[in-house]
CSV table of C-alpha atoms and ligand atoms in Angstrom, one decimal:
chain,number,residue,atom,x,y,z
A,25,MET,CA,-49.6,-111.9,-57.6
A,26,SER,CA,-45.8,-112.2,-58.4
A,27,THR,CA,-44.5,-115.8,-58.2
A,28,SER,CA,-40.9,-114.5,-58.1
A,29,PRO,CA,-39.0,-115.7,-54.9
A,30,PHE,CA,-37.5,-112.2,-54.7
A,31,PRO,CA,-39.2,-109.2,-53.1
A,32,SER,CA,-40.3,-106.3,-55.3
A,33,PRO,CA,-37.7,-103.5,-55.9
A,34,SER,CA,-37.9,-101.0,-53.1
A,35,ILE,CA,-36.9,-97.6,-52.0
A,36,PRO,CA,-33.7,-97.5,-49.8
A,37,VAL,CA,-34.1,-99.0,-46.4
A,38,SER,CA,-35.5,-96.3,-44.1
A,39,ILE,CA,-33.8,-95.7,-40.8
A,40,ASP,CA,-35.5,-92.8,-39.0
A,41,GLY,CA,-34.1,-92.2,-35.6
A,42,PRO,CA,-32.1,-94.8,-33.7
A,43,LEU,CA,-31.8,-98.2,-35.3
A,44,LYS,CA,-34.4,-100.6,-33.8
A,45,VAL,CA,-33.1,-103.9,-32.3
A,46,LEU,CA,-35.3,-106.7,-31.0
A,47,LEU,CA,-33.6,-109.4,-29.0
A,48,LEU,CA,-35.7,-112.5,-28.1
A,49,GLU,CA,-35.1,-115.7,-26.0
A,50,ASN,CA,-33.2,-114.1,-23.1
A,51,ILE,CA,-30.0,-113.4,-25.2
A,52,HIS,CA,-27.1,-112.5,-22.9
A,53,VAL,CA,-27.0,-109.0,-21.6
A,54,SER,CA,-23.5,-108.6,-23.2
A,55,ALA,CA,-25.2,-108.2,-26.6
A,56,GLU,CA,-27.7,-105.6,-25.3
A,57,GLU,CA,-24.9,-103.6,-23.8
A,58,MET,CA,-22.8,-103.6,-27.0
A,59,LEU,CA,-25.7,-102.7,-29.3
A,60,ALA,CA,-27.0,-100.0,-26.9
A,61,ALA,CA,-23.5,-98.5,-26.7
A,62,GLU,CA,-23.8,-97.9,-30.5
A,63,GLY,CA,-26.9,-95.7,-29.9
A,64,PHE,CA,-29.3,-98.4,-31.1
A,65,SER,CA,-32.7,-98.7,-29.4
A,66,VAL,CA,-32.7,-102.2,-28.0
A,67,GLU,CA,-35.7,-104.2,-26.7
A,68,ARG,CA,-34.6,-107.5,-25.0
A,69,LEU,CA,-37.3,-110.0,-24.2
A,70,LYS,CA,-37.2,-113.3,-22.3
A,71,GLY,CA,-39.3,-115.6,-24.4
A,72,ALA,CA,-39.4,-116.9,-28.0
A,73,PHE,CA,-42.1,-115.6,-30.5
A,74,LYS,CA,-44.6,-117.9,-32.2
A,75,PRO,CA,-44.7,-117.3,-36.0
A,76,GLU,CA,-47.8,-115.0,-35.9
A,77,GLU,CA,-46.4,-112.9,-33.1
A,78,LEU,CA,-43.1,-112.6,-34.9
A,79,GLU,CA,-44.8,-111.5,-38.1
A,80,GLU,CA,-46.5,-108.7,-36.2
A,81,ARG,CA,-43.5,-107.6,-34.1
A,82,ILE,CA,-40.8,-107.8,-36.8
A,83,GLN,CA,-42.3,-104.9,-38.7
A,84,GLY,CA,-40.0,-101.8,-38.4
A,85,VAL,CA,-37.3,-103.9,-36.8
A,86,HIS,CA,-33.8,-103.4,-38.2
A,87,LEU,CA,-31.9,-106.1,-36.3
A,88,LEU,CA,-33.5,-109.3,-34.9
A,89,GLY,CA,-31.7,-111.5,-32.4
A,90,ILE,CA,-32.9,-115.0,-31.7
A,91,ARG,CA,-31.7,-118.3,-30.3
A,92,SER,CA,-33.0,-121.7,-31.2
A,93,LYS,CA,-36.7,-121.4,-30.5
A,94,THR,CA,-37.9,-118.6,-32.8
A,95,ASN,CA,-38.5,-119.6,-36.4
A,96,VAL,CA,-37.8,-116.9,-38.9
A,97,PHE,CA,-39.5,-118.0,-42.1
A,98,GLU,CA,-40.7,-116.3,-45.3
A,99,PRO,CA,-43.9,-114.8,-44.0
A,100,ALA,CA,-42.1,-112.9,-41.3
A,101,LEU,CA,-39.3,-111.9,-43.6
A,102,ALA,CA,-41.8,-110.6,-46.2
A,103,LYS,CA,-43.2,-108.3,-43.5
A,104,ALA,CA,-39.9,-106.7,-42.6
A,105,PRO,CA,-38.6,-104.6,-45.5
A,106,ASN,CA,-36.4,-102.7,-43.2
A,107,LEU,CA,-34.8,-105.7,-41.6
A,108,LEU,CA,-31.0,-105.5,-42.1
A,109,ALA,CA,-29.8,-108.7,-40.5
A,110,VAL,CA,-30.7,-111.6,-38.2
A,111,GLY,CA,-28.3,-112.6,-35.3
A,112,ALA,CA,-28.7,-116.2,-34.3
A,113,PHE,CA,-27.1,-116.1,-30.8
A,114,CYS,CA,-26.3,-119.8,-30.9
A,115,ILE,CA,-24.5,-122.3,-33.1
A,116,GLY,CA,-27.3,-123.8,-35.3
A,117,THR,CA,-29.2,-121.8,-37.9
A,118,ASN,CA,-31.8,-124.2,-39.1
A,119,GLN,CA,-34.5,-122.2,-37.3
A,120,VAL,CA,-34.1,-119.6,-40.0
A,121,ASP,CA,-35.1,-120.0,-43.6
A,122,LEU,CA,-31.6,-119.1,-44.8
A,123,LYS,CA,-32.5,-119.2,-48.5
A,124,SER,CA,-35.5,-116.9,-48.0
A,125,ALA,CA,-33.4,-114.5,-45.9
A,126,ASN,CA,-30.8,-114.4,-48.6
A,127,ARG,CA,-33.4,-113.5,-51.2
A,128,HIS,CA,-34.6,-110.7,-49.0
A,129,GLY,CA,-31.1,-109.4,-48.7
A,130,VAL,CA,-30.8,-110.3,-45.0
A,131,PRO,CA,-27.6,-111.9,-43.8
A,132,VAL,CA,-27.8,-114.2,-40.8
A,133,PHE,CA,-24.9,-114.3,-38.4
A,134,ASN,CA,-24.2,-117.0,-35.7
A,135,ALA,CA,-21.5,-117.8,-33.2
A,136,PRO,CA,-19.9,-121.1,-34.1
A,137,PHE,CA,-16.8,-120.8,-32.0
A,138,SER,CA,-17.7,-119.0,-28.8
A,139,ASN,CA,-18.1,-122.2,-26.8
A,140,THR,CA,-14.9,-124.0,-28.0
A,141,ARG,CA,-13.2,-123.6,-24.7
A,142,SER,CA,-16.2,-124.8,-22.7
A,143,VAL,CA,-16.3,-128.1,-24.7
A,144,ALA,CA,-12.6,-128.6,-24.4
A,145,GLU,CA,-12.7,-128.2,-20.6
A,146,LEU,CA,-15.6,-130.6,-20.2
A,147,VAL,CA,-13.7,-133.3,-22.1
A,148,ILE,CA,-10.6,-132.7,-19.9
A,149,ALA,CA,-12.8,-133.3,-16.8
A,150,GLU,CA,-14.3,-136.4,-18.4
A,151,ILE,CA,-10.9,-137.9,-19.2
A,152,ILE,CA,-10.0,-137.8,-15.5
A,153,MET,CA,-13.4,-138.8,-14.3
A,154,LEU,CA,-13.5,-141.9,-16.5
A,155,THR,CA,-10.0,-143.2,-15.6
A,156,ARG,CA,-10.8,-142.7,-11.9
A,157,GLN,CA,-14.4,-143.9,-12.2
A,158,LEU,CA,-15.5,-140.8,-10.4
A,159,GLY,CA,-19.1,-141.0,-11.6
A,160,ASP,CA,-19.6,-144.4,-10.0
A,161,ARG,CA,-17.6,-143.7,-6.8
A,162,SER,CA,-19.6,-140.5,-6.2
A,163,ARG,CA,-23.0,-142.3,-6.9
A,164,GLU,CA,-22.0,-145.0,-4.4
A,165,VAL,CA,-21.0,-142.7,-1.6
A,166,HIS,CA,-24.3,-140.7,-2.1
A,167,ALA,CA,-26.1,-144.1,-1.7
A,168,GLY,CA,-24.2,-144.8,1.5
A,169,GLN,CA,-21.7,-147.3,0.0
A,170,TRP,CA,-17.9,-147.1,0.8
A,171,ARG,CA,-15.9,-148.8,-2.0
A,172,LYS,CA,-12.3,-147.6,-1.7
A,173,VAL,CA,-10.5,-149.3,-4.6
A,174,ALA,CA,-7.5,-148.6,-6.7
A,175,THR,CA,-7.9,-151.3,-9.3
A,176,GLY,CA,-8.7,-149.9,-12.7
A,177,SER,CA,-7.9,-146.4,-11.6
A,178,HIS,CA,-5.1,-144.6,-13.4
A,179,GLU,CA,-3.3,-141.3,-13.8
A,180,VAL,CA,-3.7,-139.6,-17.2
A,181,ARG,CA,0.0,-138.6,-17.4
A,182,GLY,CA,1.7,-140.5,-20.1
A,183,LYS,CA,-1.6,-141.8,-21.6
A,184,THR,CA,-2.5,-141.2,-25.2
A,185,LEU,CA,-5.4,-139.0,-26.2
A,186,GLY,CA,-6.7,-139.6,-29.7
A,187,ILE,CA,-8.6,-136.7,-31.1
A,188,ILE,CA,-10.9,-137.2,-34.2
A,189,GLY,CA,-11.4,-133.8,-35.8
A,190,TYR,CA,-8.6,-131.4,-35.1
A,191,GLY,CA,-10.6,-128.2,-35.6
A,192,HIS,CA,-11.3,-125.4,-33.1
A,193,ILE,CA,-12.3,-127.7,-30.2
A,194,GLY,CA,-10.0,-130.6,-31.0
A,195,SER,CA,-6.8,-128.4,-31.2
A,196,GLN,CA,-7.8,-126.5,-28.0
A,197,LEU,CA,-8.3,-129.8,-26.2
A,198,GLY,CA,-4.9,-131.1,-27.4
A,199,VAL,CA,-3.1,-128.1,-25.9
A,200,LEU,CA,-4.9,-128.6,-22.5
A,201,ALA,CA,-4.2,-132.4,-22.5
A,202,GLU,CA,-0.5,-131.9,-23.2
A,203,ALA,CA,-0.4,-129.6,-20.2
A,204,MET,CA,-1.5,-132.6,-18.1
A,205,GLY,CA,1.4,-134.7,-19.5
A,206,MET,CA,-0.7,-136.7,-22.0
A,207,ARG,CA,0.5,-137.8,-25.4
A,208,VAL,CA,-1.8,-136.4,-28.1
A,209,ILE,CA,-2.5,-137.7,-31.5
A,210,PHE,CA,-5.2,-136.7,-34.0
A,211,TYR,CA,-6.9,-137.8,-37.2
A,212,ASP,CA,-8.5,-135.2,-39.5
A,213,VAL,CA,-9.6,-135.3,-43.2
A,214,MET,CA,-7.9,-132.0,-43.7
A,215,THR,CA,-4.2,-131.3,-43.4
A,216,LYS,CA,-3.8,-129.5,-40.0
A,217,LEU,CA,-0.8,-128.0,-38.3
A,218,PRO,CA,-0.2,-130.0,-35.1
A,219,LEU,CA,0.2,-127.8,-32.0
A,220,GLY,CA,2.9,-128.6,-29.4
A,221,ASN,CA,4.1,-132.2,-29.6
A,222,THR,CA,0.8,-133.5,-31.1
A,223,ARG,CA,1.1,-135.9,-34.0
A,224,SER,CA,-1.2,-136.5,-36.9
A,225,MET,CA,-2.3,-140.1,-37.7
A,226,PRO,CA,-2.6,-141.1,-41.3
A,227,THR,CA,-5.8,-143.1,-40.9
A,228,LEU,CA,-8.7,-143.4,-38.4
A,229,ASN,CA,-7.7,-146.9,-37.7
A,230,ASP,CA,-4.2,-145.8,-36.7
A,231,LEU,CA,-5.7,-143.4,-34.2
A,232,LEU,CA,-8.1,-145.9,-32.8
A,233,GLU,CA,-5.4,-148.6,-32.3
A,234,ASN,CA,-3.0,-146.1,-30.6
A,235,SER,CA,-5.2,-144.3,-28.1
A,236,ASP,CA,-6.2,-144.8,-24.5
A,237,PHE,CA,-8.9,-142.2,-24.9
A,238,VAL,CA,-10.7,-141.5,-28.1
A,239,THR,CA,-12.6,-138.2,-28.3
A,240,LEU,CA,-14.8,-137.0,-31.2
A,241,HIS,CA,-14.8,-133.4,-32.4
A,242,VAL,CA,-16.2,-133.6,-36.0
A,243,PRO,CA,-19.2,-131.9,-37.5
A,244,ALA,CA,-22.4,-133.8,-38.4
A,245,THR,CA,-21.9,-134.5,-42.1
A,246,PRO,CA,-22.6,-137.6,-44.4
A,247,SER,CA,-18.9,-138.5,-43.9
A,248,THR,CA,-19.1,-138.6,-40.1
A,249,GLU,CA,-22.5,-140.3,-39.8
A,250,TRP,CA,-22.1,-143.4,-37.7
A,251,MET,CA,-18.3,-143.1,-38.2
A,252,ILE,CA,-17.8,-145.0,-34.9
A,253,GLY,CA,-19.6,-148.3,-35.1
A,254,GLU,CA,-19.0,-152.0,-34.2
A,255,THR,CA,-15.9,-152.2,-36.5
A,256,GLN,CA,-14.2,-149.1,-35.2
A,257,LEU,CA,-15.0,-149.9,-31.6
A,258,LYS,CA,-13.3,-153.3,-32.0
A,259,ARG,CA,-10.2,-151.4,-33.3
A,260,MET,CA,-9.9,-149.5,-30.1
A,261,ARG,CA,-7.5,-150.8,-27.4
A,262,PRO,CA,-9.0,-153.1,-24.8
A,263,GLY,CA,-9.7,-151.0,-21.7
A,264,SER,CA,-9.8,-147.7,-23.5
A,265,TYR,CA,-12.5,-145.0,-23.3
A,266,LEU,CA,-14.7,-143.2,-25.8
A,267,ILE,CA,-15.9,-139.6,-25.4
A,268,ASN,CA,-18.5,-138.0,-27.7
A,269,ALA,CA,-19.3,-134.3,-27.3
A,270,SER,CA,-19.7,-133.6,-31.0
A,271,ARG,CA,-22.9,-134.7,-32.6
A,272,GLY,CA,-25.3,-137.6,-31.8
A,273,THR,CA,-25.2,-139.1,-35.3
A,274,VAL,CA,-21.4,-139.8,-35.1
A,275,VAL,CA,-21.5,-142.8,-32.7
A,276,ASP,CA,-23.7,-146.0,-33.1
A,277,ILE,CA,-25.1,-146.1,-29.6
A,278,PRO,CA,-26.2,-149.8,-29.6
A,279,ALA,CA,-22.7,-150.8,-30.8
A,280,LEU,CA,-21.2,-148.7,-28.0
A,281,ALA,CA,-23.5,-150.2,-25.4
A,282,ARG,CA,-22.3,-153.7,-26.5
A,283,ALA,CA,-18.6,-152.7,-26.4
A,284,LEU,CA,-19.1,-151.4,-22.8
A,285,LYS,CA,-21.1,-154.5,-21.7
A,286,SER,CA,-18.5,-156.9,-23.1
A,287,GLY,CA,-15.8,-155.0,-21.1
A,288,HIS,CA,-13.9,-154.2,-24.3
A,289,LEU,CA,-14.2,-150.5,-23.4
A,290,ALA,CA,-13.6,-149.4,-19.8
A,291,GLY,CA,-16.0,-146.5,-20.0
A,292,ALA,CA,-17.5,-143.7,-22.0
A,293,ALA,CA,-18.7,-140.2,-21.7
A,294,VAL,CA,-21.6,-139.1,-24.0
A,295,ASP,CA,-23.0,-135.6,-24.2
A,296,VAL,CA,-24.9,-135.8,-27.5
A,297,TYR,CA,-27.4,-138.4,-28.8
A,298,PRO,CA,-29.0,-139.3,-32.2
A,299,GLU,CA,-32.4,-138.0,-30.8
A,300,GLU,CA,-32.5,-135.4,-28.0
A,301,PRO,CA,-35.5,-134.1,-26.1
A,302,GLU,CA,-36.8,-130.8,-27.2
A,303,THR,CA,-37.3,-129.4,-23.7
A,304,ASN,CA,-36.0,-130.0,-20.2
A,305,SER,CA,-39.3,-131.4,-19.1
A,306,ASP,CA,-39.3,-134.2,-21.7
A,307,GLY,CA,-38.1,-137.6,-20.6
A,308,PHE,CA,-35.0,-139.3,-22.1
A,309,VAL,CA,-34.1,-142.9,-22.7
A,310,THR,CA,-30.8,-144.4,-24.0
A,311,GLU,CA,-29.3,-147.9,-24.0
A,312,LEU,CA,-26.3,-146.4,-22.1
A,313,GLN,CA,-28.3,-145.7,-19.0
A,314,GLY,CA,-27.2,-147.8,-15.9
A,315,LEU,CA,-24.0,-149.0,-17.4
A,316,PRO,CA,-20.9,-148.8,-15.1
A,317,ASN,CA,-18.4,-146.0,-15.7
A,318,VAL,CA,-20.5,-144.3,-18.3
A,319,ILE,CA,-21.0,-140.5,-17.9
A,320,LEU,CA,-24.1,-139.2,-19.6
A,321,THR,CA,-24.7,-135.5,-19.9
A,322,PRO,CA,-27.6,-133.6,-21.6
A,323,HIS,CA,-25.7,-131.8,-24.4
A,324,ILE,CA,-24.0,-129.3,-22.1
A,325,GLY,CA,-20.6,-129.3,-23.7
A,326,GLY,CA,-20.9,-125.6,-24.7
A,327,SER,CA,-23.3,-124.6,-22.0
A,328,THR,CA,-21.5,-122.2,-19.7
A,329,GLU,CA,-22.1,-118.6,-18.7
A,330,GLU,CA,-18.8,-117.7,-20.2
A,331,ALA,CA,-19.9,-119.2,-23.5
A,332,GLN,CA,-23.2,-117.4,-23.4
A,333,ALA,CA,-21.5,-114.1,-22.8
A,334,ALA,CA,-19.0,-114.8,-25.6
A,335,ILE,CA,-21.9,-115.7,-28.0
A,336,GLY,CA,-23.6,-112.4,-27.1
A,337,LYS,CA,-20.4,-110.4,-27.9
A,338,GLU,CA,-19.5,-112.4,-31.0
A,339,VAL,CA,-22.9,-112.0,-32.7
A,340,ALA,CA,-23.4,-108.4,-31.6
A,341,THR,CA,-20.0,-107.6,-33.1
A,342,SER,CA,-21.0,-109.1,-36.4
A,343,LEU,CA,-24.3,-107.2,-36.4
A,344,ILE,CA,-22.5,-103.9,-35.6
A,345,LYS,CA,-19.9,-104.5,-38.3
A,346,TYR,CA,-22.6,-105.1,-40.8
A,347,VAL,CA,-24.6,-102.0,-39.8
A,348,LYS,CA,-21.6,-99.7,-39.7
A,349,ALA,CA,-19.5,-101.0,-42.5
A,350,GLY,CA,-21.5,-103.6,-44.4
A,351,ALA,CA,-19.1,-106.4,-43.5
A,352,THR,CA,-20.7,-109.8,-44.0
A,353,THR,CA,-17.8,-112.0,-43.0
A,354,GLY,CA,-19.1,-115.0,-41.1
A,355,ALA,CA,-22.7,-114.7,-42.4
A,356,VAL,CA,-24.0,-118.2,-43.0
A,357,ASN,CA,-26.2,-117.3,-46.0
A,358,PHE,CA,-24.6,-114.4,-47.8
A,359,PRO,CA,-21.8,-113.4,-50.1
A,360,GLN,CA,-18.8,-112.4,-48.0
A,361,VAL,CA,-17.5,-108.8,-48.3
A,362,GLU,CA,-15.4,-106.9,-45.8
A,363,ALA,CA,-13.8,-103.7,-47.0
A,364,PRO,CA,-12.1,-101.0,-45.0
A,365,LEU,CA,-14.0,-97.7,-44.7
A,366,ILE,CA,-12.5,-94.7,-46.6
A,367,PRO,CA,-12.7,-91.4,-44.6
A,368,GLY,CA,-14.5,-88.7,-46.5
A,369,THR,CA,-16.7,-91.0,-48.6
A,370,HIS,CA,-20.2,-92.4,-48.3
A,371,ARG,CA,-20.8,-96.1,-48.6
A,372,ILE,CA,-23.7,-97.6,-50.5
A,373,LEU,CA,-24.6,-101.2,-49.8
A,374,ASN,CA,-26.7,-102.9,-52.4
A,375,VAL,CA,-28.1,-106.4,-52.6
A,376,HIS,CA,-29.5,-107.3,-56.0
A,377,ARG,CA,-30.7,-110.3,-57.9
A,378,ASN,CA,-27.8,-112.1,-59.5
A,379,VAL,CA,-28.8,-111.6,-63.2
A,380,PRO,CA,-26.6,-110.4,-66.1
A,381,GLY,CA,-26.3,-106.6,-66.5
A,382,VAL,CA,-26.8,-105.4,-62.9
A,383,LEU,CA,-23.3,-103.9,-62.5
A,384,ARG,CA,-23.6,-102.3,-65.9
A,385,ASP,CA,-26.9,-100.6,-64.8
A,386,ILE,CA,-25.4,-99.5,-61.5
A,387,ASN,CA,-22.3,-98.1,-63.1
A,388,LYS,CA,-24.4,-96.2,-65.6
A,389,ILE,CA,-26.3,-94.5,-62.8
A,390,VAL,CA,-23.0,-93.6,-61.2
A,391,SER,CA,-21.6,-92.2,-64.4
A,392,ASP,CA,-24.8,-90.4,-65.3
A,393,LEU,CA,-24.7,-88.6,-61.9
A,394,ASN,CA,-21.0,-87.8,-62.4
A,395,ALA,CA,-20.1,-89.7,-59.2
A,396,ASN,CA,-16.6,-90.7,-58.4
A,397,ILE,CA,-16.1,-94.3,-57.2
A,398,HIS,CA,-13.4,-94.6,-54.6
A,399,ALA,CA,-13.9,-98.3,-54.1
A,400,GLN,CA,-16.2,-101.0,-55.3
A,401,VAL,CA,-16.4,-104.6,-54.1
A,402,LEU,CA,-18.8,-107.2,-55.4
A,403,SER,CA,-19.4,-110.7,-54.2
A,404,THR,CA,-22.1,-113.1,-55.5
A,405,ASP,CA,-23.7,-116.4,-54.8
A,406,ALA,CA,-26.2,-118.3,-57.1
A,407,ASN,CA,-29.1,-116.0,-56.2
A,408,ILE,CA,-27.8,-112.6,-55.2
A,409,GLY,CA,-25.0,-110.1,-55.6
A,410,TYR,CA,-23.8,-108.0,-52.7
A,411,LEU,CA,-22.1,-104.7,-53.8
A,412,VAL,CA,-20.2,-102.3,-51.5
A,413,MET,CA,-19.4,-99.0,-53.1
A,414,ASP,CA,-17.7,-95.9,-51.7
A,415,LEU,CA,-18.6,-92.6,-53.4
A,416,ASP,CA,-18.1,-88.9,-53.1
A,417,GLN,CA,-20.4,-87.6,-50.3
A,418,ASP,CA,-22.3,-85.0,-52.5
A,419,VAL,CA,-23.7,-87.6,-55.0
A,420,ALA,CA,-24.1,-90.6,-52.8
A,421,ASN,CA,-27.8,-90.0,-51.8
A,422,PRO,CA,-29.1,-89.6,-55.4
A,423,VAL,CA,-27.1,-92.7,-56.5
A,424,CYS,CA,-28.5,-94.7,-53.7
A,425,GLU,CA,-32.1,-93.8,-54.6
A,426,ALA,CA,-31.6,-94.5,-58.3
A,427,ILE,CA,-30.0,-97.9,-57.5
A,428,ALA,CA,-32.9,-98.8,-55.1
A,429,GLY,CA,-35.3,-98.1,-58.0
A,430,LEU,CA,-33.7,-100.7,-60.4
A,431,LYS,CA,-35.9,-103.8,-61.1
A,432,THR,CA,-33.1,-106.0,-59.9
A,433,ASP,CA,-32.7,-104.3,-56.5
A,434,ILE,CA,-33.5,-106.2,-53.4
A,435,LYS,CA,-32.2,-104.0,-50.6
A,436,THR,CA,-30.1,-100.8,-50.7
A,437,ARG,CA,-28.9,-98.5,-48.0
A,438,ILE,CA,-26.4,-95.8,-47.4
A,439,LEU,CA,-24.0,-95.3,-44.6
A,440,SER,CA,-23.6,-91.7,-43.6
B,503,LIG,P1,-14.5,-127.3,-36.5
B,503,LIG,O1,-15.2,-127.1,-37.8
B,503,LIG,O2,-13.6,-126.2,-36.1
B,503,LIG,O3,-13.7,-128.7,-36.6
B,503,LIG,C1,-14.2,-129.9,-37.1
B,503,LIG,C2,-13.0,-130.7,-37.6
B,503,LIG,O4,-13.4,-131.9,-38.0
B,503,LIG,C3,-12.3,-130.0,-38.9
B,503,LIG,O5,-10.9,-129.9,-38.7
B,503,LIG,C4,-12.7,-131.0,-40.0
B,503,LIG,O6,-11.7,-131.0,-41.0
B,503,LIG,C5,-12.8,-132.3,-39.3
B,503,LIG,N1,-13.5,-133.3,-40.0
B,503,LIG,C6,-14.6,-133.2,-40.7
B,503,LIG,N2,-15.0,-134.4,-41.2
B,503,LIG,C7,-14.1,-135.3,-40.7
B,503,LIG,C8,-14.0,-136.7,-40.8
B,503,LIG,N3,-14.9,-137.4,-41.5
B,503,LIG,N4,-13.0,-137.3,-40.2
B,503,LIG,C9,-12.1,-136.6,-39.5
B,503,LIG,N5,-12.2,-135.2,-39.3
B,503,LIG,C10,-13.2,-134.6,-39.9
B,503,LIG,O7,-15.6,-127.6,-35.4
B,503,LIG,P2,-15.5,-127.4,-33.9
B,503,LIG,O8,-16.0,-126.0,-33.5
B,503,LIG,O9,-14.3,-127.9,-33.4
B,503,LIG,O10,-16.7,-128.4,-33.4
B,503,LIG,C11,-16.6,-129.8,-33.5
B,503,LIG,C12,-18.0,-130.4,-33.2
B,503,LIG,O11,-18.4,-130.1,-31.9
B,503,LIG,C13,-19.1,-130.0,-34.1
B,503,LIG,O12,-19.9,-131.2,-34.4
B,503,LIG,C14,-20.0,-129.2,-33.2
B,503,LIG,O13,-21.3,-129.2,-33.6
B,503,LIG,C15,-19.8,-129.8,-31.8
B,503,LIG,N6,-20.1,-129.0,-30.7
B,503,LIG,C16,-20.7,-129.6,-29.6
B,503,LIG,C17,-21.1,-128.8,-28.5
B,503,LIG,C18,-21.7,-129.4,-27.3
B,503,LIG,O14,-22.4,-128.7,-26.6
B,503,LIG,N7,-21.5,-130.7,-27.1
B,503,LIG,C19,-20.8,-127.4,-28.5
B,503,LIG,C20,-20.0,-126.9,-29.6
B,503,LIG,C21,-19.7,-127.7,-30.7
């Protein structure tokens, strides 16, 4: 048996009849509608598949759509020679063996930015809720208590919002906060163009010392792990608030609980935790439970129907662009190529092992068959090369078959 991590060279991907799409885990109907409108045969199922079930059902599938609960690992990928791409209709992609998919010539697309607005709106709500202590007042009235107080309640107009991580969410949030009359400052490790009247702070400490509200919008990376701990919390203004709807590993929760109990912070809103339950039926415990003016939510920052619909559209668009033009822009595990289609040509898409001499072999085939190349774009990573080639229509089929027969071939198909 071969020990190579790469699949054996193949014949071109076979697509007889309509392209077969399998969508699992109740992916939003917006995706089904878009894919069906392309003439694809779409099966949309509610549940996730266990590994054995996926291995059986993936055979013959051209496009697979999953969310977070279906694992797509080597055994399933090995059984799906016709699989063109995987759509992860969510943000994370660690449920897919990305390296293995790459070596099988299968790009994986996700939707990292479809819920940007949903998170920004949640944070706006929390800013007002915290400064008016709405969580506590609401709980009290539900319990039959009437505590009409103004002490410690404030308007947000004129207050300073400090945004850590001025990316998609951070910058969107800044625009919304300015519309409410807030002053907005941010700190980012990259140089970012400030929108509106927003100002960039030179250091994290400058941001912490100058904000009434500090909100985190950074990714989970080694540089952001526990970036807000005891020292940083002490730098924050007395009576200020902390909001974390980014990732659970960014804030040291015991340190935050101490800062709240001592009264140094006036409140906090937390949506993400270092360890989160796997399902809605699992219990959950955090040191922040029961503390006054602390809003705790179960990682719902991006969970809106609008975001689900946008995710469906975003991933379906990527899949369609890959099927129809070979575009891999945004794929998380693949060399990126996006080339305009040239009318009157046929496009060959070839994924091959990234070893010396492949392009020479391919160009020899093209020249031996007297084919005329209209355009050729190659992009590579450490393991594979992805070649998009536009040829005269009359020679494209034999060229495609000859390329698919090369020892270095992983996956080849032709667009008609
Ligand atoms: P993004 O990639 O657009 O922006 C992140 C920004 O953080 C970038 O500008 C980057 O330069 C900056 N950054 C990285 N390391 C930094 C550091 N050490 N210090 C300061 N800035 C740093 O990401 P996006 O889409 O704005 O998402 C931000 C976070 O929100 C991510 O962690 C994401 O996972 C999380 N998120 C949470 C959701 C929820 O349901 N609560 C939903 C969607 C995203």
